[in-house]
Short mmCIF file of C-alpha atoms in Angstrom, two decimals:
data_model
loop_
_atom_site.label_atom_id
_atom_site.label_comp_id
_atom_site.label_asym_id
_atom_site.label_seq_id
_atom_site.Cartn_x
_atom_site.Cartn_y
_atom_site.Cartn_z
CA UNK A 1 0.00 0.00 0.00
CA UNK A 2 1.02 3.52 -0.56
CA UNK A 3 0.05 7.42 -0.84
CA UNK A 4 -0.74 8.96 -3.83
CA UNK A 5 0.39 12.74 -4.85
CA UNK A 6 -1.15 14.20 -8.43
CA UNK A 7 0.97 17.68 -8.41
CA UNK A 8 -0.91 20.21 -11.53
CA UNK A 9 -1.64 17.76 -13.88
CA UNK A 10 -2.48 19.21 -16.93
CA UNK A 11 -3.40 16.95 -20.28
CA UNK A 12 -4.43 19.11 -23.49
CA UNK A 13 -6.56 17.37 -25.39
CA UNK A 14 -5.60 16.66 -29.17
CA UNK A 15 -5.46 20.30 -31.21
CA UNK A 16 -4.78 22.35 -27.45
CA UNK A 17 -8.69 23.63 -27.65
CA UNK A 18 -9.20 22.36 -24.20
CA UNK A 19 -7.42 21.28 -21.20
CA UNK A 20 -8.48 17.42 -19.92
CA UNK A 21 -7.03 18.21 -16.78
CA UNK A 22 -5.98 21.82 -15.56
CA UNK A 23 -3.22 22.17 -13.31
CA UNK A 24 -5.44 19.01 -10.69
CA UNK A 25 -3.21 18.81 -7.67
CA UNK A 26 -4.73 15.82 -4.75
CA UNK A 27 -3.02 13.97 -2.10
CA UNK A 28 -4.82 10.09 -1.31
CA UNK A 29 -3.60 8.82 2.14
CA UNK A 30 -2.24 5.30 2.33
CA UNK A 31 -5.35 3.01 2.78
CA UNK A 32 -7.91 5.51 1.05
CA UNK A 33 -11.01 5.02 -0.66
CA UNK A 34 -10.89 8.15 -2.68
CA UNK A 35 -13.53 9.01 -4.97
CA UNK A 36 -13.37 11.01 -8.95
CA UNK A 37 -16.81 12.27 -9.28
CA UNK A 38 -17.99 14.12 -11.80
CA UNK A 39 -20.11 14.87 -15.36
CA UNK A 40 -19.09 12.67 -18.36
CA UNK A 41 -15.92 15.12 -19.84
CA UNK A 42 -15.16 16.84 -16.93
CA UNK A 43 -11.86 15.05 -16.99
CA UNK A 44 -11.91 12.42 -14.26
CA UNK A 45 -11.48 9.13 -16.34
CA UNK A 46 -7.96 10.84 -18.11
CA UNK A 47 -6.90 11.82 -14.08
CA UNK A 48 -7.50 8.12 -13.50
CA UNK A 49 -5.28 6.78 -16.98
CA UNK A 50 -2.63 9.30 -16.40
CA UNK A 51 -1.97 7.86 -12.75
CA UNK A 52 -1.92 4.30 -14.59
CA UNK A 53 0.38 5.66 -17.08
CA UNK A 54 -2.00 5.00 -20.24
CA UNK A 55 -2.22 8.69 -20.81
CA UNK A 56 0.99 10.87 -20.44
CA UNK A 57 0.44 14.59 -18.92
CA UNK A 58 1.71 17.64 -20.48
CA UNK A 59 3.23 18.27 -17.12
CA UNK A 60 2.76 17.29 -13.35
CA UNK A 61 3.85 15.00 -11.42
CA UNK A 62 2.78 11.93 -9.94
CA UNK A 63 4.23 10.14 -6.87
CA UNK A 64 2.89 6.73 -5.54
CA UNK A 65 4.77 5.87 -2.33
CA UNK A 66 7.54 8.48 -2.54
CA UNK A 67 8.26 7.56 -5.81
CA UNK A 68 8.13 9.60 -9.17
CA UNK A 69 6.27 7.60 -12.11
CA UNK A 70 5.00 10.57 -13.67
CA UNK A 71 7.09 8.85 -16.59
CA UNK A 72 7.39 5.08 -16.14
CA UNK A 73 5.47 2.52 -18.02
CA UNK A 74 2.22 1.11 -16.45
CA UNK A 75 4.05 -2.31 -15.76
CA UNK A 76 6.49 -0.56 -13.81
CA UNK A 77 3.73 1.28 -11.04
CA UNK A 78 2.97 -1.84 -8.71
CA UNK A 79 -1.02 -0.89 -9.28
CA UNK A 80 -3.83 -2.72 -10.81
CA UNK A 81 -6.82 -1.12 -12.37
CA UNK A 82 -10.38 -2.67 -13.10
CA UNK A 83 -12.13 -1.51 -16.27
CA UNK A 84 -15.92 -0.77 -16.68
CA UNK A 85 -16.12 -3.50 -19.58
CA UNK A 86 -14.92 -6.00 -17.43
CA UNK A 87 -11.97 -6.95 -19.54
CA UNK A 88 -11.62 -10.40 -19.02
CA UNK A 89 -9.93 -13.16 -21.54
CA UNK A 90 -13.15 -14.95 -22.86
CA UNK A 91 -10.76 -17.95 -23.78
CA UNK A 92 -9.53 -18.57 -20.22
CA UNK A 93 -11.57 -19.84 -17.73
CA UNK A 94 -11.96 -17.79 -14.14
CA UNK A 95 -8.72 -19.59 -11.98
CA UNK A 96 -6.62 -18.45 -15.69
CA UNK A 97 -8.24 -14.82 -15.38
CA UNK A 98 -7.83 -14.05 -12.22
CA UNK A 99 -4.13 -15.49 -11.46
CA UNK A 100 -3.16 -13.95 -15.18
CA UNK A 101 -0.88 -10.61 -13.95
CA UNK A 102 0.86 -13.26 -11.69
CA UNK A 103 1.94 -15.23 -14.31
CA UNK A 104 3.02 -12.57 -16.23
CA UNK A 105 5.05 -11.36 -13.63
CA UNK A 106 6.47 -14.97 -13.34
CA UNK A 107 5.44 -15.70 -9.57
CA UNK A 108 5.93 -19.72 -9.07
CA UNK A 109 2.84 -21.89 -10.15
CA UNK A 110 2.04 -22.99 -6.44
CA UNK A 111 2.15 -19.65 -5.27
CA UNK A 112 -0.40 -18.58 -8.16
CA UNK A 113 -2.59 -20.94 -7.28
CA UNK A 114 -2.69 -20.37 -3.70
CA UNK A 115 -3.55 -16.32 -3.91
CA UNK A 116 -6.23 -17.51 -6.80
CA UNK A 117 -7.64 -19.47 -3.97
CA UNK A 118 -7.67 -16.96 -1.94
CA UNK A 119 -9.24 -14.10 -4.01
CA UNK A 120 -11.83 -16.90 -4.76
CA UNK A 121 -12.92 -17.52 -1.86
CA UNK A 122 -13.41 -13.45 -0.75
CA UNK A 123 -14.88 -12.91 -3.71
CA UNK A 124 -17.35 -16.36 -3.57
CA UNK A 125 -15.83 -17.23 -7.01
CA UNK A 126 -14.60 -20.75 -5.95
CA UNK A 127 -17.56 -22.96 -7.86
CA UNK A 128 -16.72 -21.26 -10.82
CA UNK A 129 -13.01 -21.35 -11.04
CA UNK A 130 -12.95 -23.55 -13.97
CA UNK A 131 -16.07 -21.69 -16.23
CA UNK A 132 -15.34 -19.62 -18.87
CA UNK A 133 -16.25 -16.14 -18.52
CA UNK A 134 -19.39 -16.61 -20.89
CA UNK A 135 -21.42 -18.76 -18.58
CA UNK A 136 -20.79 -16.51 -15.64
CA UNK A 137 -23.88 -13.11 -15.07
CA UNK A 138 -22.21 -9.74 -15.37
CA UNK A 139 -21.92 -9.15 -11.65
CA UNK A 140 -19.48 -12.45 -11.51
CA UNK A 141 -17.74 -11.08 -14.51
CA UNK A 142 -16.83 -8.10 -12.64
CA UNK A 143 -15.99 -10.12 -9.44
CA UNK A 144 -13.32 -12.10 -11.50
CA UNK A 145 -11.89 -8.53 -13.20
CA UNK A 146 -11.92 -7.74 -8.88
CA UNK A 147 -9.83 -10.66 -7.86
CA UNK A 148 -7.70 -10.34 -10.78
CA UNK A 149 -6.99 -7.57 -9.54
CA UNK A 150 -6.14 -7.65 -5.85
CA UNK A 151 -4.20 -10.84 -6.21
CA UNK A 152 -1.14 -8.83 -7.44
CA UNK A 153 -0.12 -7.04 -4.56
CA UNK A 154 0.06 -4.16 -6.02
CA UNK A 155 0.21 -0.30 -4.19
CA UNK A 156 -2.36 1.21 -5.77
CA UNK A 157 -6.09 0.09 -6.85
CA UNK A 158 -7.52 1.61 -9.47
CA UNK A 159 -11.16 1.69 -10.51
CA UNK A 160 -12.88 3.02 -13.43
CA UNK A 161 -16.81 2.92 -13.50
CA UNK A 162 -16.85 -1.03 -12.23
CA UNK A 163 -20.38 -1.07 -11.83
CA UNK A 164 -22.24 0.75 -14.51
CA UNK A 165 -22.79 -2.26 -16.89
CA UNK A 166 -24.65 -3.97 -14.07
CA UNK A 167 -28.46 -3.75 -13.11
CA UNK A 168 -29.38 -1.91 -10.81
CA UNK A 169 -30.24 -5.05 -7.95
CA UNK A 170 -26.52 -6.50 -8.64
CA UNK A 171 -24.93 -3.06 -8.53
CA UNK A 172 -26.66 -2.09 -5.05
CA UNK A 173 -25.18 -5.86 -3.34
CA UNK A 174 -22.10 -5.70 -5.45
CA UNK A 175 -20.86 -2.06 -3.90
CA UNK A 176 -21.72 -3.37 -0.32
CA UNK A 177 -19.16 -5.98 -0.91
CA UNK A 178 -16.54 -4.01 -2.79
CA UNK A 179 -16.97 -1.37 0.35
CA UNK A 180 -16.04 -4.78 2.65
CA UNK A 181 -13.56 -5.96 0.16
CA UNK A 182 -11.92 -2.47 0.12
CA UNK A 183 -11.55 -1.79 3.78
CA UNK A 184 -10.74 -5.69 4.62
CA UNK A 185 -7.81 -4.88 2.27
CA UNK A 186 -6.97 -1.34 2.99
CA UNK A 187 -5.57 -1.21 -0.46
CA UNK A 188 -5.42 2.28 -1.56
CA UNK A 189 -7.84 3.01 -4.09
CA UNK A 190 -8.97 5.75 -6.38
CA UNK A 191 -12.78 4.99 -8.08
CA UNK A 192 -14.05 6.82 -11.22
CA UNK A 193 -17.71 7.24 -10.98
CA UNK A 194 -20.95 9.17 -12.20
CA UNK A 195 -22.76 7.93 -10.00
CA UNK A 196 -23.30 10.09 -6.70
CA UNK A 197 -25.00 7.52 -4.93
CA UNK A 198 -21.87 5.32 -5.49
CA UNK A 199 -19.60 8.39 -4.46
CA UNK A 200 -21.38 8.89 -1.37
CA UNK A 201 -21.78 5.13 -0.02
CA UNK A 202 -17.94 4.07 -1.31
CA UNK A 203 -15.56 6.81 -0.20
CA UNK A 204 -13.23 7.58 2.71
CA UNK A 205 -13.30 10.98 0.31
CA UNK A 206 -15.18 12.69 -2.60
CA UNK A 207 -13.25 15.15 -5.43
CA UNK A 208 -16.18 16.58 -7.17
CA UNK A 209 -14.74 17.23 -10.72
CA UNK A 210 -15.70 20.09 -13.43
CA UNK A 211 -14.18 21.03 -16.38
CA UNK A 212 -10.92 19.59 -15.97
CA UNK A 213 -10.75 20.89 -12.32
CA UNK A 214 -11.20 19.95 -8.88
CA UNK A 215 -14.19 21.70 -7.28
CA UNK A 216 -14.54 20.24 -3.91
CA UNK A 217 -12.57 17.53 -2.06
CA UNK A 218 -14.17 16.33 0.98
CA UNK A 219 -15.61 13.55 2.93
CA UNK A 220 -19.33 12.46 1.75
CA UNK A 221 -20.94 14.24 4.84
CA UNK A 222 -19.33 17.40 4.32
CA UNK A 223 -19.26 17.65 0.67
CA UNK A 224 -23.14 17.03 0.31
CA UNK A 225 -23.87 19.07 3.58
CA UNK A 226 -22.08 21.99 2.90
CA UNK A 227 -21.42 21.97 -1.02
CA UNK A 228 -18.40 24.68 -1.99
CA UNK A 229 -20.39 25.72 -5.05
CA UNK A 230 -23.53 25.91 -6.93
CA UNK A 231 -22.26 23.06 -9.37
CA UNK A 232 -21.47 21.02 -6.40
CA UNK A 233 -24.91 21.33 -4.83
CA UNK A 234 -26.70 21.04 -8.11
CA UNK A 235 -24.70 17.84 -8.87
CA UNK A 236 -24.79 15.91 -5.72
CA UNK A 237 -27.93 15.13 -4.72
CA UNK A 238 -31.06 12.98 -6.23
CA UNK A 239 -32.94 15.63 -6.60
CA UNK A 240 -30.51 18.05 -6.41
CA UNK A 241 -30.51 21.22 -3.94
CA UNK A 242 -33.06 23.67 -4.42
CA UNK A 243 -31.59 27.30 -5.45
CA UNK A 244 -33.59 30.22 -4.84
CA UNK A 245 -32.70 34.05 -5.96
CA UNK A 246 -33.26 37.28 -3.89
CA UNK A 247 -32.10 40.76 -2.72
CA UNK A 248 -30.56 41.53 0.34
CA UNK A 249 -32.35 44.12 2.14
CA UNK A 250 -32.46 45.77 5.33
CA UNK A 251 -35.16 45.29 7.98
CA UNK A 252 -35.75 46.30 11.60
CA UNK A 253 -34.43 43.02 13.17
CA UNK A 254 -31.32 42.35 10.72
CA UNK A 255 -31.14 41.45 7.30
CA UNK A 256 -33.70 39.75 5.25
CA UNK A 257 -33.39 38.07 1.61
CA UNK A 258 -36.42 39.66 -0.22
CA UNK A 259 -37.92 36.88 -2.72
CA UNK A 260 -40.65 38.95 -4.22
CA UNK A 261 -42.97 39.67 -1.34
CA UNK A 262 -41.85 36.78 0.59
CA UNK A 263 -38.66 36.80 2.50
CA UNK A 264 -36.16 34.91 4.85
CA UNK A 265 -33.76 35.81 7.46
CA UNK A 266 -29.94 36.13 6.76
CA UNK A 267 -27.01 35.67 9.08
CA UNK A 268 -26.18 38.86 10.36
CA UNK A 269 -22.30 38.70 8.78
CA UNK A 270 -24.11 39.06 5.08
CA UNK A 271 -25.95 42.61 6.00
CA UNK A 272 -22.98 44.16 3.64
CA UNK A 273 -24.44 42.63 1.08
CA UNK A 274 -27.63 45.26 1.20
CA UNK A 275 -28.82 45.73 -2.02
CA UNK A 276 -27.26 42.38 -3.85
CA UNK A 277 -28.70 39.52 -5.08
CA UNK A 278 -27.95 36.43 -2.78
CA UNK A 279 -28.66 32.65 -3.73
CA UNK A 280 -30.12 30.33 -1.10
CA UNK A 281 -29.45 26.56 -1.60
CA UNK A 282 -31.39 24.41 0.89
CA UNK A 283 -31.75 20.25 -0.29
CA UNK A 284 -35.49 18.76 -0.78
CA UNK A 285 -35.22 16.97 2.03
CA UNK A 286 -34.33 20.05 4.52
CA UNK A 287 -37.98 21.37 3.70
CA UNK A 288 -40.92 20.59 5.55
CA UNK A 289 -44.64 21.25 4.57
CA UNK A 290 -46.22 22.72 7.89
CA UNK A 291 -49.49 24.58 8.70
CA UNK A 292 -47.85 27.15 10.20
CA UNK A 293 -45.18 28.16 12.49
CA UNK A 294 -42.86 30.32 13.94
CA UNK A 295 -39.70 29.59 12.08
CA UNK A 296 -38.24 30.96 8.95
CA UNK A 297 -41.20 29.73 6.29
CA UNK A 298 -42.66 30.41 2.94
CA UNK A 299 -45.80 30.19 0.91
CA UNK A 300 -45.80 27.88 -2.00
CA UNK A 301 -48.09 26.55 -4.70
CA UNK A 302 -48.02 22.97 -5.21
CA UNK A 303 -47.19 21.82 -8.89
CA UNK A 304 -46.41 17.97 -9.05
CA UNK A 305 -46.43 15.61 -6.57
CA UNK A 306 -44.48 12.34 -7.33
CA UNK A 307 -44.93 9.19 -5.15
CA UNK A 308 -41.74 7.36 -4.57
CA UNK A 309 -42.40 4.69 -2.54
CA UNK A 310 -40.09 5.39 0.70
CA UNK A 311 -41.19 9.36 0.04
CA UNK A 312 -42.83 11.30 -2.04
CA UNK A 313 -41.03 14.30 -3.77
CA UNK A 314 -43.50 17.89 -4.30
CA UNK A 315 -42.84 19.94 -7.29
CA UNK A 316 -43.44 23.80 -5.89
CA UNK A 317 -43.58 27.20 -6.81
CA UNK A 318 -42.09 30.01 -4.50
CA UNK A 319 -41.96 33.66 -5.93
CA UNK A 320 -41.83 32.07 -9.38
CA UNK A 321 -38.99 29.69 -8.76
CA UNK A 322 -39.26 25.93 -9.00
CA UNK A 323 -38.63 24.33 -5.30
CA UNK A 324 -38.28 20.83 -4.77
CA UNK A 325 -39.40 19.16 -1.29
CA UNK A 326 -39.05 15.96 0.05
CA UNK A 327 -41.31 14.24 2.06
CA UNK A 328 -42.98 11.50 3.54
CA UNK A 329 -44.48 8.53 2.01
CA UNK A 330 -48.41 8.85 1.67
CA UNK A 331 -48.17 12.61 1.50
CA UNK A 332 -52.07 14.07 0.63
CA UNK A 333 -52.60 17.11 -1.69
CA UNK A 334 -53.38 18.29 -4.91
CA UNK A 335 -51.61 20.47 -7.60
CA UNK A 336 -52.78 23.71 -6.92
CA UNK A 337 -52.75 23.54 -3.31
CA UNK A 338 -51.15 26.07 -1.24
CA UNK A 339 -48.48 25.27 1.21
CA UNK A 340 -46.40 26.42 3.69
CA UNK A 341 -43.04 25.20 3.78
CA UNK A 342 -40.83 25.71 7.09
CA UNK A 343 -37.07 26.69 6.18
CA UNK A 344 -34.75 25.71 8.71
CA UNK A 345 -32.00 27.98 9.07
CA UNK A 346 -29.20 25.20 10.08
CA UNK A 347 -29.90 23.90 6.34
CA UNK A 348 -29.60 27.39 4.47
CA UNK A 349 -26.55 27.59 2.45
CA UNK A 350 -25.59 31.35 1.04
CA UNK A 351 -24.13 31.55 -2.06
CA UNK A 352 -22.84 34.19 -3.99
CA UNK A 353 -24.95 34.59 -7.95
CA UNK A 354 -21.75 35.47 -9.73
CA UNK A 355 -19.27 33.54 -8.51
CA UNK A 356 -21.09 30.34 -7.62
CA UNK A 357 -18.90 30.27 -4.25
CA UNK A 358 -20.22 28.95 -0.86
CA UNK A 359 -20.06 32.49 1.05
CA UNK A 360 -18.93 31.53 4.83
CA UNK A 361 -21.17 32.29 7.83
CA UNK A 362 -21.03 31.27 11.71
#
């Protein structure tokens, strides 16, 4: 096991239009479930091939246990990477798959066989060891393409979209057992995903990716909690936080954030913003439909409601802006209804309209 250093990596892609990467500088502590998450393009699958050393940067570094192989060959990294297509040898049955990078590396035949065996059994691949991959299901497939890889030893795991060829049953009980697998291990690992869900359940860490650049790095709580920027908020999440636009204006008891006849009370520390617009994020599930109360609150007009089983998500309308809310299973009401939604103020996040940025309060 090792740590892993990425220090500015920047890849052009071909013609020098765009950057891949732009100057993406992270640290991965020995042992760490670190995840790339991110839009398809924003540059997290070349991060992942230029650490294998299938893509070379146009300059960075990268260090994996003290040691430069910004340059070296993939062979010569000690790391193993599983693909998203699997990638296994259809002509070799599972016990060939799985103990193929040994023999390649030329470890003794008895010692093959033995850490087969072993990645086998934690993987429950031993009563298929001698099938061919073709009369395996796709989440064994992807087991094998597991073992084969942590039978190597090697310093560094790497993981590129694992599960998105599986259903969505085999993907939910096969990332419960790579989270076991992982941590049983304490291989250090770096996982390439779309999937937020998958982000947020997998890693020690997330690094929400965007254009080529690093927009948050955090653990799951924090990141979704307290989201650095708009794009961050409006990515992570299923839905996906609510953002709501208003003016900053004065009022006898401190500062308000006028939303078109409606309005909410701000932190004291954003009263020099008088006169500004101001962007309140809050997440679905932070909202409550009340009859009325004390607390922070606002009317809103009832669009869609969508049962969803365990809840029930409410399409609303709030000054003219679209806010989502999330609530509980069985919910009653039609569209058209009016309702009063209580705003807690431990869930408000402040951001700034031009910049996107998180703006910092008490």
């Amino acid at each position: 096991m090792a740590e892993l250093i990425l220090h500015e990596l920047v890849k052009t892609y071909p013609g020098g239009a765009a950057r891949a990467t732009d100057a993406v500088s992270l640290e991965v502590a020995d042992g760490e479930f670190m995840v790339l998450l991110g839009p398809s393009g924003c540059g997290k699958t070349t991060l992942l091939r230029m650490i294998a050393g299938l893509e070379v940067p146009d300059s960075g570094q990268i260090v994996i246990g003290g040691r430069d192989v910004t340059y070296l060959e993939p062979r010569r990294r000690n790391l193993s990477m599983v693909f998203q297509s699997y990638a296994v040898f259809p002509n070799k049955k599972v016990a060939a798959n799985i103990g193929f990078g040994l023999q390649v590396r030329g470890v003794p035949a008895e010692e093959v066989r033995r850490k087969v065996a072993w990645a086998a059994d934690l993987l429950q691949l031993t009563p298929y060891l001698d099938r061919y991959p073709a009369k395996l299901s796709g989440g064994q497939r992807q087991r094998v393409a597991v073992a084969r890889a942590i039978v190597t030893d090697a310093d560094l795991l790497l993981m590129d979209e694992p599960l998105s060829n599986l259903d969505a049953l085999l993907r939910l009980s096969f990332r419960a057992e790579l989270k076991k697998l992982v941590g049983e291990l304490g291989i250090t690992t770096v996982y390439v995903t779309h999937d937020q869900v998958e982000a947020l359940s997998l890693g020690h860490r997330i690094s929400v990716m965007r254009e080529g650049t690093i927009a948050q790095t955090g653990g799951p709580a924090d990141v979704y909690d307290r989201p650095a920027t708009e794009f961050v908020g409006g990515f992570l999440g299923s839905p996906p936080m609510n953002f709501l636009t208003g003016t900053v204006a004065p009022a006898e008891y401190g500062p308000r954030l006028d939303l078109g006849g409606q309005s909410l009370p701000l932190p004291e520390e954003l009263a020099a913003f008088e006169g500004r617009q101001l962007r309140l994020g809050i997440r679905p599930e932070a909202l409550e439909v009340i009859e009325e109360s004390t607390d922070p609150m606002l009317r809103a007009g009832l669009q869609v409601i969508e049962p969803l089983g365990a809840s029930t998500l409410l399409t609303t309308e709030v000054a003219g802006q679209v806010v989502k809310v999330q609530t509980a299973a069985g919910f009653r009401a039609d569209p058209g209804d009016p309702l009063t939604l209580r705003v807690p103020a431990r869930s408000c996040r402040w951001y700034d309209p031009e910049s996107g940025a998180l703006l910092q309060t008490a």
